[in-house]
XYZ file of C-alpha atoms in Angstrom:
544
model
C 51.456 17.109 -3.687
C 47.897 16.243 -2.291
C 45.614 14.088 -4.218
C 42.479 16.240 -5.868
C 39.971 14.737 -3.722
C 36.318 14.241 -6.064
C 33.757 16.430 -5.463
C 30.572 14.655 -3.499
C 27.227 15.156 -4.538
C 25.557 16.887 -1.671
C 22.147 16.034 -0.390
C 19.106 18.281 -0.429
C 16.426 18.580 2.452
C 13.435 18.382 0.053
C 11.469 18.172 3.077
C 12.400 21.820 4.124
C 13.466 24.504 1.614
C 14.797 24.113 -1.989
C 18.435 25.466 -2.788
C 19.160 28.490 -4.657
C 20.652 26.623 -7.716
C 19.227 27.435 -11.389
C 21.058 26.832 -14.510
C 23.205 30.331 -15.268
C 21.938 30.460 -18.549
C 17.890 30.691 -17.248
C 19.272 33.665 -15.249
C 21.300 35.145 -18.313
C 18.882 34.397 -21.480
C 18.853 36.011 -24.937
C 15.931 37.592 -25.248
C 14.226 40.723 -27.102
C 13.454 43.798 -25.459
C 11.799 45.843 -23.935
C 10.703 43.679 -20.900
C 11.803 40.053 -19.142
C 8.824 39.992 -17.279
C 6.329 41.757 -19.979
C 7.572 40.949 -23.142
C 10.384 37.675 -22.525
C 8.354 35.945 -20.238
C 4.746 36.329 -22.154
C 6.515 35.148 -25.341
C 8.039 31.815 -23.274
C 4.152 31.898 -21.916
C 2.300 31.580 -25.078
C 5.040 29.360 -27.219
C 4.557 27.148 -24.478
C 1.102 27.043 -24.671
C 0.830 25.906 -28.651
C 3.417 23.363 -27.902
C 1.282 21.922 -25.772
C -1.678 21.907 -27.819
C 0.735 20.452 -30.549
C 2.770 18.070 -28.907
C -1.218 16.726 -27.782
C -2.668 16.430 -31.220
C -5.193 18.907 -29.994
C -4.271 22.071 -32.268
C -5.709 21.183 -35.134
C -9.295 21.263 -32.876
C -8.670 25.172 -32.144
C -10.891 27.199 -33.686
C -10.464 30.272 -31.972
C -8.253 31.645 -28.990
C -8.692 34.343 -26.087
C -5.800 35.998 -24.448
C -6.468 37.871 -20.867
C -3.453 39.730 -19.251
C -3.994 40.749 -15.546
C -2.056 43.022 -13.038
C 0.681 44.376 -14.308
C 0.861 42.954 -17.353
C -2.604 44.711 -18.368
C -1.466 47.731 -16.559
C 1.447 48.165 -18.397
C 1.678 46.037 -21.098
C 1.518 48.208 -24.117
C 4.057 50.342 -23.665
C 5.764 47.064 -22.976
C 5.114 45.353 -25.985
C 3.461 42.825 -24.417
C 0.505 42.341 -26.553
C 3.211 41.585 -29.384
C 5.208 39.188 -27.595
C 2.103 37.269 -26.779
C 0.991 36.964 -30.533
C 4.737 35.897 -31.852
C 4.982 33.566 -29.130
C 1.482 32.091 -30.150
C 2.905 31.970 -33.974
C 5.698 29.351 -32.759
C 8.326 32.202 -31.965
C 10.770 32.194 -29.155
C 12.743 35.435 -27.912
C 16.278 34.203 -28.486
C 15.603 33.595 -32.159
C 12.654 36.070 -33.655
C 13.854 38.354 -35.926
C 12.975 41.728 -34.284
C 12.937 43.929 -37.303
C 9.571 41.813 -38.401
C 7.775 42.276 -35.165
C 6.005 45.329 -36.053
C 4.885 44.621 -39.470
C 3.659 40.920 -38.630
C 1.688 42.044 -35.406
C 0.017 44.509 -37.791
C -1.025 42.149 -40.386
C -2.465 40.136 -37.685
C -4.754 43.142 -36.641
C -5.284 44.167 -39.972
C -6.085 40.606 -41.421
C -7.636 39.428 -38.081
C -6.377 36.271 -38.128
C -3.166 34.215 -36.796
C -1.431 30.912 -37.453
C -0.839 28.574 -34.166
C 2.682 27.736 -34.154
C 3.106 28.915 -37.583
C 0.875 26.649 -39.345
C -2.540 26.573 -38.316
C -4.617 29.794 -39.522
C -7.524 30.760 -37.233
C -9.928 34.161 -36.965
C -8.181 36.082 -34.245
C -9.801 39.517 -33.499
C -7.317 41.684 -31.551
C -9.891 44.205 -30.257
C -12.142 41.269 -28.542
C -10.148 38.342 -28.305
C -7.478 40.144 -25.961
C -8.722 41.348 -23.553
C -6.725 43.660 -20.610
C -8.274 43.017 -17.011
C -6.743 46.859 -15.364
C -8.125 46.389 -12.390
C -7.985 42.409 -11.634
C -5.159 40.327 -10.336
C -4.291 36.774 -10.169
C -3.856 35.395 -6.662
C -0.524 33.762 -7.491
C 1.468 36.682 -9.014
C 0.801 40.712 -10.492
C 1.777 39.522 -13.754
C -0.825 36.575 -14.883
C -2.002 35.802 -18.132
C -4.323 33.442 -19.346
C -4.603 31.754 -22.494
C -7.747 29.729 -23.526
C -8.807 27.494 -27.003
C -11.935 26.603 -27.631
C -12.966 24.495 -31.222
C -15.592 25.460 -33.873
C -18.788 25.174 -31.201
C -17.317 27.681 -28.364
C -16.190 24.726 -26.715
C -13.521 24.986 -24.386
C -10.138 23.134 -25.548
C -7.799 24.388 -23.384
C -6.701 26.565 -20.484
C -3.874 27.682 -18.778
C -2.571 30.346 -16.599
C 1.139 31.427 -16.607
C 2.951 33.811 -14.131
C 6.363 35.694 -15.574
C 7.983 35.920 -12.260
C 10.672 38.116 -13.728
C 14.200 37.277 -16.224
C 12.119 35.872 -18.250
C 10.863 33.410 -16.069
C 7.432 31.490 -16.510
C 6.056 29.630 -13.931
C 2.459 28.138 -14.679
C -0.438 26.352 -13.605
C -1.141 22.436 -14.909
C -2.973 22.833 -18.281
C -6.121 21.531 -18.588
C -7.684 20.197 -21.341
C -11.078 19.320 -21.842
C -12.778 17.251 -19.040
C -9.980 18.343 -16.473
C -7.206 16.431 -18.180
C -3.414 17.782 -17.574
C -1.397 17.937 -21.189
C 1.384 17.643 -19.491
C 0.621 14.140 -18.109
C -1.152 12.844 -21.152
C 0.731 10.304 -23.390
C 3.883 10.240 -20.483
C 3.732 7.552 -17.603
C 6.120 9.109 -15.387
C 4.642 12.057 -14.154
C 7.091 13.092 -11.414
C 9.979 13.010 -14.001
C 7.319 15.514 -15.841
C 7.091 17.600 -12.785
C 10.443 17.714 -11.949
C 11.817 19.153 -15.330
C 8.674 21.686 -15.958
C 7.572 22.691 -12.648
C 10.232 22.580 -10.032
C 13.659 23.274 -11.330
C 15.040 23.632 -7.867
C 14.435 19.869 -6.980
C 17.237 19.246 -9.299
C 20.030 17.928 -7.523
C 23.588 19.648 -8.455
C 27.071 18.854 -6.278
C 27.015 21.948 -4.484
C 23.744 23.302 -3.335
C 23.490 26.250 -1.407
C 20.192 28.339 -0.384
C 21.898 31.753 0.686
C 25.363 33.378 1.105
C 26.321 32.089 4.059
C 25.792 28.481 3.040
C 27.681 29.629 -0.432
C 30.356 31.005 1.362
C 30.561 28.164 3.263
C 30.817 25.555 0.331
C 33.453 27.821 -1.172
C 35.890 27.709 1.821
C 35.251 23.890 2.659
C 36.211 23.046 -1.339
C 38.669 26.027 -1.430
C 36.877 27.191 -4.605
C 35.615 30.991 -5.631
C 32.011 31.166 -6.088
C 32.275 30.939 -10.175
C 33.972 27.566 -9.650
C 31.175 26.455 -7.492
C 28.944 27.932 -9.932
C 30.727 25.921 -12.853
C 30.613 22.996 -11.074
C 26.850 22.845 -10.926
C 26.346 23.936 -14.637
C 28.113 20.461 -15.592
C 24.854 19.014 -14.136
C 23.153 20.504 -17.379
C 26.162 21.060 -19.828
C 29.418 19.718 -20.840
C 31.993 21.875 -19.790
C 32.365 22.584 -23.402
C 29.023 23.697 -23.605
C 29.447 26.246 -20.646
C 32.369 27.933 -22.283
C 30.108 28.128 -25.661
C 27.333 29.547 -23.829
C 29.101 32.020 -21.399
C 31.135 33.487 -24.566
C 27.909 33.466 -26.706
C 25.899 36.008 -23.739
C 28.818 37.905 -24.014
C 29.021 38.557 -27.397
C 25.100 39.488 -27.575
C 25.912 41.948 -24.657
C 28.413 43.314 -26.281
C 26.497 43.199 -29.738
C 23.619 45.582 -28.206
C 26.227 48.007 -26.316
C 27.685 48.121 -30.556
C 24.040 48.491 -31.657
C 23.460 51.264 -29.095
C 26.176 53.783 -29.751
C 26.473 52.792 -33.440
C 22.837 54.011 -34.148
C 20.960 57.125 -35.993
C 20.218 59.491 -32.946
C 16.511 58.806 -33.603
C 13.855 58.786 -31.089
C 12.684 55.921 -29.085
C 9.588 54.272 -30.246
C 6.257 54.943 -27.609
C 5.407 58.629 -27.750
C 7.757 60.038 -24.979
C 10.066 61.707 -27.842
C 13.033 60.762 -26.013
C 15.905 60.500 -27.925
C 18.644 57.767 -28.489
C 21.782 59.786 -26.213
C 24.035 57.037 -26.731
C 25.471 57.629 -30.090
C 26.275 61.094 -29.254
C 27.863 60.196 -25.769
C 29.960 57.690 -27.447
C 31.025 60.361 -30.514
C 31.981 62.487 -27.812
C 34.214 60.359 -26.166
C 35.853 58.975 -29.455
C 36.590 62.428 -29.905
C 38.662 63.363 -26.960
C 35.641 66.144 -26.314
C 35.291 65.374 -22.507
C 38.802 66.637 -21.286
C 42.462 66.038 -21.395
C 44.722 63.667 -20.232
C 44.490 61.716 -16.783
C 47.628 62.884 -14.393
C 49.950 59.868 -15.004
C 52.359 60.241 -12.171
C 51.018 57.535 -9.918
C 51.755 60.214 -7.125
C 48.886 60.298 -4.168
C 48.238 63.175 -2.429
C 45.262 64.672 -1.228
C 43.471 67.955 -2.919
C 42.370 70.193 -0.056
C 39.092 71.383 -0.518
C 38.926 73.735 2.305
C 37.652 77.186 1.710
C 38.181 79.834 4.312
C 36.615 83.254 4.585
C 37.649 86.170 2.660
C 40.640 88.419 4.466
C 40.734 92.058 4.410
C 42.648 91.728 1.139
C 40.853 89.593 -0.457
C 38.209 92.235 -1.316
C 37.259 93.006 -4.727
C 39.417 95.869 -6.270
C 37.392 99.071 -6.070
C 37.517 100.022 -9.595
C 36.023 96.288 -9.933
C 32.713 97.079 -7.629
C 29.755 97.994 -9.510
C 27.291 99.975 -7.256
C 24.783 97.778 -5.789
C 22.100 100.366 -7.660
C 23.387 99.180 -11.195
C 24.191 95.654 -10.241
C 24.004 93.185 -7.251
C 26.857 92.709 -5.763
C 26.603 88.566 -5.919
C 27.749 89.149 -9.837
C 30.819 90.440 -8.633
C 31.562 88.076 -5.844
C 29.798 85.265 -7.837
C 31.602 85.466 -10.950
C 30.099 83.072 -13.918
C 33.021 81.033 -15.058
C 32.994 78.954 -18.447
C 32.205 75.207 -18.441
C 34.901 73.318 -17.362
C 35.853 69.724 -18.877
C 35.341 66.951 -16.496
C 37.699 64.255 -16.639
C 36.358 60.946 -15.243
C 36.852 58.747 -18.591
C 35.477 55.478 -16.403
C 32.574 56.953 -14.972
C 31.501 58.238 -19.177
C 32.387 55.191 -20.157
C 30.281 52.791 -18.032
C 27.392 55.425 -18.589
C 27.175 55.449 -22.358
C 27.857 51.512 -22.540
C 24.916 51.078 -19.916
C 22.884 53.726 -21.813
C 23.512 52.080 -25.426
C 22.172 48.720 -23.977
C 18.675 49.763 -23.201
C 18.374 52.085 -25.335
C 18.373 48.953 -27.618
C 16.202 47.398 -25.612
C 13.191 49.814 -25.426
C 13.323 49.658 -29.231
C 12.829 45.987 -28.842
C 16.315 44.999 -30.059
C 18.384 41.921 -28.587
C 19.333 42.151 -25.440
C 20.364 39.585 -22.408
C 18.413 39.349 -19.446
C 21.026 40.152 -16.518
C 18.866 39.571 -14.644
C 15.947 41.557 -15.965
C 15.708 43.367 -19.573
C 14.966 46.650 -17.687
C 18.186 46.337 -15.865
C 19.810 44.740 -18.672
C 22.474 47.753 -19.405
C 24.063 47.486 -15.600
C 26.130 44.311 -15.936
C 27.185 44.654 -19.565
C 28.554 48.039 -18.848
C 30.472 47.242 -15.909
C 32.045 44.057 -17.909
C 32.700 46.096 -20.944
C 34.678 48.225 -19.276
C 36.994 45.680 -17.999
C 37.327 43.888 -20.703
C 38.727 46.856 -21.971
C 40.627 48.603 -20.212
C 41.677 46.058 -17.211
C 41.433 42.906 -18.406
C 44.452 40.654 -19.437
C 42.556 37.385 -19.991
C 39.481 37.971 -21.143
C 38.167 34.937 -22.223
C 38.895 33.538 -18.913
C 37.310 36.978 -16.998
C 34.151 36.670 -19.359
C 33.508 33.547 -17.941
C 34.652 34.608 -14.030
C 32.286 37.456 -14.335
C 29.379 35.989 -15.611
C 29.007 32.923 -13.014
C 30.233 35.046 -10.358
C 27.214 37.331 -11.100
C 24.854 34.831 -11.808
C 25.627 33.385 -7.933
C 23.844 36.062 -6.582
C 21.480 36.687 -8.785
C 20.408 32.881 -7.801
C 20.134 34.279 -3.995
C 18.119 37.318 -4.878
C 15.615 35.131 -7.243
C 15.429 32.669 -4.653
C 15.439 34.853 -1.399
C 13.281 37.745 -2.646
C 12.343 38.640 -6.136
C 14.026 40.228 -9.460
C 10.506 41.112 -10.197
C 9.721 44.958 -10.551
C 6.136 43.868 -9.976
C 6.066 41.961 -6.905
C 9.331 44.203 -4.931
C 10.014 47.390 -7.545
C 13.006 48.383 -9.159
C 15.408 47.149 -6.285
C 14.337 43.971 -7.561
C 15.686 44.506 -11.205
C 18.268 47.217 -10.884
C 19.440 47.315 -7.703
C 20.330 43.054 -8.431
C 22.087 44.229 -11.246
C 23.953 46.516 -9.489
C 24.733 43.765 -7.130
C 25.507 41.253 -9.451
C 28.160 43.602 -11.647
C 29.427 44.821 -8.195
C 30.539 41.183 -6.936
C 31.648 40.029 -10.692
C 33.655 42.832 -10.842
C 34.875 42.259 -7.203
C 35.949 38.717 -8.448
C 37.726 39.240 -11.438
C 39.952 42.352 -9.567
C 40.615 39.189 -7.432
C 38.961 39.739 -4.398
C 38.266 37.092 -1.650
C 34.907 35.509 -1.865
C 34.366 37.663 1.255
C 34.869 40.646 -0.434
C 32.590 39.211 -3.251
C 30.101 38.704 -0.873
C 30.799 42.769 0.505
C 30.914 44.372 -2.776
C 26.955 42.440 -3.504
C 25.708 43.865 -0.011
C 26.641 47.559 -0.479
C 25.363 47.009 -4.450
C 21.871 46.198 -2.614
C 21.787 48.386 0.400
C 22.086 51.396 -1.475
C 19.175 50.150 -3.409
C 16.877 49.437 -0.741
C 13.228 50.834 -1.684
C 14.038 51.856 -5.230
C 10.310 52.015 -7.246
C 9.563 51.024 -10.330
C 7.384 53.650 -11.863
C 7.732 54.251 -15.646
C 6.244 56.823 -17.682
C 4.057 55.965 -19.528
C 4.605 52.089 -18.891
C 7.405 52.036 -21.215
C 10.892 51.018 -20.270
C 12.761 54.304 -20.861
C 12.319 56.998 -17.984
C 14.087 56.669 -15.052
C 14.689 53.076 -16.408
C 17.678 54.161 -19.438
C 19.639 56.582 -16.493
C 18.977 53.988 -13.563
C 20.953 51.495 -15.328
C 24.115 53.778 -16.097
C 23.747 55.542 -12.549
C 23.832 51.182 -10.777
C 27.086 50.731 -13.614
C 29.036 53.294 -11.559
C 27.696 52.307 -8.099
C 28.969 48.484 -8.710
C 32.414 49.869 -9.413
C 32.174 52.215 -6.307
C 30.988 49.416 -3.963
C 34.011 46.607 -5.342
C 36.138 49.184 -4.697
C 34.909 49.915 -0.733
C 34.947 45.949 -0.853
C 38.328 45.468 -2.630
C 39.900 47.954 -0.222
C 38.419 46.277 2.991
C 39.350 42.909 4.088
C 35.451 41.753 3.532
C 34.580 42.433 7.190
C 30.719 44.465 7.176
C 28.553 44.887 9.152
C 25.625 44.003 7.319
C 25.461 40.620 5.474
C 24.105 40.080 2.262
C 21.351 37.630 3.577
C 20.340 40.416 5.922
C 20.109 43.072 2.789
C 18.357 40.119 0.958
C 15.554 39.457 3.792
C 15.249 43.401 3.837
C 14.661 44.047 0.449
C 11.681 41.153 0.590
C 10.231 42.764 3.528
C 10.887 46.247 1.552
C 9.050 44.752 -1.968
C 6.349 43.316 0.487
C 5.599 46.545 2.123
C 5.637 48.889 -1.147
C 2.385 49.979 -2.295
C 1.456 48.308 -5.744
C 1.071 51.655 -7.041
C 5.028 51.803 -7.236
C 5.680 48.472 -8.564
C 5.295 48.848 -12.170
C 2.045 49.791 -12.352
C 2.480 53.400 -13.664
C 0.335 54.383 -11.037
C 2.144 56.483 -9.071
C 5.790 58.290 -8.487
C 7.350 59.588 -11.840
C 4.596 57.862 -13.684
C 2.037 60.434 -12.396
C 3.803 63.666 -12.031
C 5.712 63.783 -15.167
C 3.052 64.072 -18.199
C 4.087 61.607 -20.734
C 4.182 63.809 -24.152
């Protein structure tokens, strides 16, 4: 028996480009719906911002407070609840713990009242209809969705500033903030300000024991420590949690995805909030199929065949029967070759099943329930669906799968964040749905146990059948095409494991090459299609 050989730390090149490497549990977060980037990420955004002001002794000084929202975020933020998210996180709420049944009512009393309390505490005169302020038409150099938040004290004077970017997951990168006279609050009162930088600013500087910046260079760490990718995955978690800790926290995502796929299907067939009078189809769906109402029983003989589907041309005798032929003058003649038959039951129990658990999911969501980013809260139905099902039906182990699935997905999602985007408004829906679809497609890939080439497969043909989706919701809210995309990438995942899981990972395109495409895709769409509302379904579909 060999020795187990330790693993060694590998350098990084910090001179050239940053590995892909993020903590699993920033790409998987428990968060509130209906938005990562417009309602996760401004929450994060504005929490962050009191903090500050706290943590600096400088809160007390704030008189009054100005929000601007730019890009995207102005575009479509209402009908993402951004506006909301902004004031709870500015109250000292986070998205993992608000309670969401109190949103509504507390956001109200703030307009009504027209005041707020900083983190919780401090009361100030906040007027919604002037002190936030929606900038449609401008956009921040840095990213589409900015927003700025600015304090000033009792004489209009300036306190503090800061501009944050929600690059998508719930992601929040930001600008130093300055306080009066130029000074950075997150250097004051600290005398090592690279330590600062390091932990705020540039997570991917962190060094972890097996860094990799794409899938080839993933791939490649896998083979040389004969280890699947959610090993190599696990491995770098321990550089931010106790192995103990991992378990917790993989099991706890799990059980809040599977929470919101109960929420979904258990609810009152109500409509969904925003004025589109589209109503809640997952309760139904799931009745449905409780009920036995979509067909019989699967053929259980295990025998393949193939069911010819050939149709040839009618013979002489195949003619209708004269008595049968009604003359052409009474009735055409396609009624009587064309026959209507009665609806037939379709039996395809997996393909119903991944649907409704994908549908219940964000059908939660755009009533601003909790949900998980995976990666995204608009494409938060596609990997929850796709793991619910095998837990359920397929799985043996599923403690142990849980946790397989979830670092095997979060792999790639680390090469799509860090090659490209999973930001509908910098590279459109591919960016949010199509990685899902990805993501589910290799976890699933992994815990059928497939190579890590066919891991790697199953990811590619995920993406490449995403290439150039939009992102273009009616109305700006996160329901149509956004509820259907999500079950529609649950059943492409399981088709593309299964191409993957019945090839011996050999492809012809790579998933670095669908990667670098889908950048140069995102980079060439026209803003209008990148959840701005301002063009596809958004503008040919009249929102009720």
């Amino acid at each position: 028996m060999e020795e187990e050989k330790p693993i060694q730390e590998q350098p990084v090149n910090e001179t050239n480009d940053h590995h892909a490497v993020v903590s699993t549990f920033d790409l998987f977060s428990i968060g509130v719906g209906p938005s990562s980037s417009h309602t996760v990420g401004p929450m994060r955004a504005a929490k962050i911002f009191i903090t500050d002001l706290k943590e600096h002794n400088v809160l007390d000084k704030v008189a009054s407070i100005r929000i601007d929202l730019f890009g995207s975020l102005a575009l479509t933020g209402v009908g993402h609840a951004t506006p909301e998210a902004v004031l709870m996180g500015i109250e000292g709420e986070s998205p993992d713990t608000v309670e969401t049944s109190t949103i509504k009512s507390r956001v109200k009393d703030i307009e009504t009242n027209k005041s707020i309390r900083l983190d919780g505490t401090h009361h100030i005169v906040f007027d919604y209809s002037k002190d936030f302020i929606f900038n449609y038409f401008k956009t921040l150099p840095q990213h589409p969705n900015g927003l700025r938040l600015s304090a000033y004290d009792k004489d209009t004077n300036m306190v503090a500033t800061n501009e944050y970017f929600s690059i998508g997951g719930g992601f929040v990168v930001n600008e130093k903030t300055q306080l009066d006279h130029g000074e950075n609050v997150y250097y004051k009162e600290t005398n090592n300000k690279n330590e600062v930088v390091a932990t705020r600013r540039e997570q991917d500087l962190a060094v972890v024991s097996l860094p990799f910046r794409n899938a080839e260079e993933l791939l490649a760490v896998c083979k040389r420590e004969n280890m699947t990718i959610a090993q190599v995955v696990f491995e770098n978690e321990l550089k931010w949690h106790t192995p103990e800790e991992i378990k917790h926290k993989l099991l706890q995502i799990w059980n809040t995805m599977d929470e919101s796929i109960r929420n979904g299907v258990m609810a009152s067939p109500d409509l969904l909030p925003g004025g589109l009078n589209v109503k809640r189809r997952a309760p139904k769906l799931y009745n449905k199929l409780l009920k036995g109402l979509y067909g019989g029983q699967l053929n259980s003989t295990g025998s393949t065949f193939y069911n010819d589907s050939r149709l040839s041309a009618s013979k002489e005798g195949d003619q209708p029967h004269e008595s049968s032929v009604v003359p052409h003058s009474q009735n055409p003649l396609a009624i009587n070759y064309l026959k209507k038959k009665p609806r037939k039951k379709f039996v395809l129990p997996a393909l119903d099943y991944l649907s409704v658990y994908a549908i219940a999911v964000n059908e939660e969501n755009a009533c601003g329930g909790r949900v998980v980013t995976a990666p995204t809260n608009g494409a938060a139905g596609t990997i929850p669906s796709v793991l619910k099902y095998y837990v359920e039906f397929i799985s043996e182990d599923p403690e142990r799968d849980v946790m397989e699935f979830l670092l095997t997905t979060s792999a790639i999602g680390m090469l799509f964040k860090r090659g490209a985007s999973i930001s509908a408004a910098e590279v459109g829906c591919q960016g949010e749905v199509g990685v899902a679809c990805s993501m589910a497609a290799a976890g699933f890939t992994a815990v059928m146990g497939g190579t890590i080439d066919q891991v790697e497969n199953a990811a590619e043909i995920g993406m490449e059948h995403n290439l150039g989706l939009t992102c273009d919701p009616i109305a700006g809210l996160v329901q149509v095409p956004c509820i259907e995309r999500n079950a529609l990438a649950a059943v492409k995942a399981i088709a593309a494991a299964q191409l993957a899981l019945n090839g011996e990972g050999d492809h012809y395109v790579s998933l670095d090459q669908v990667i670098e495409t889908m950048r140069q895709t995102g980079a060439d769409m026209m803003s209008k299609y990148k959840e701005t509302s301002q063009g596809g379904l958004a503008v040919n579909v009249p929102a009720c």
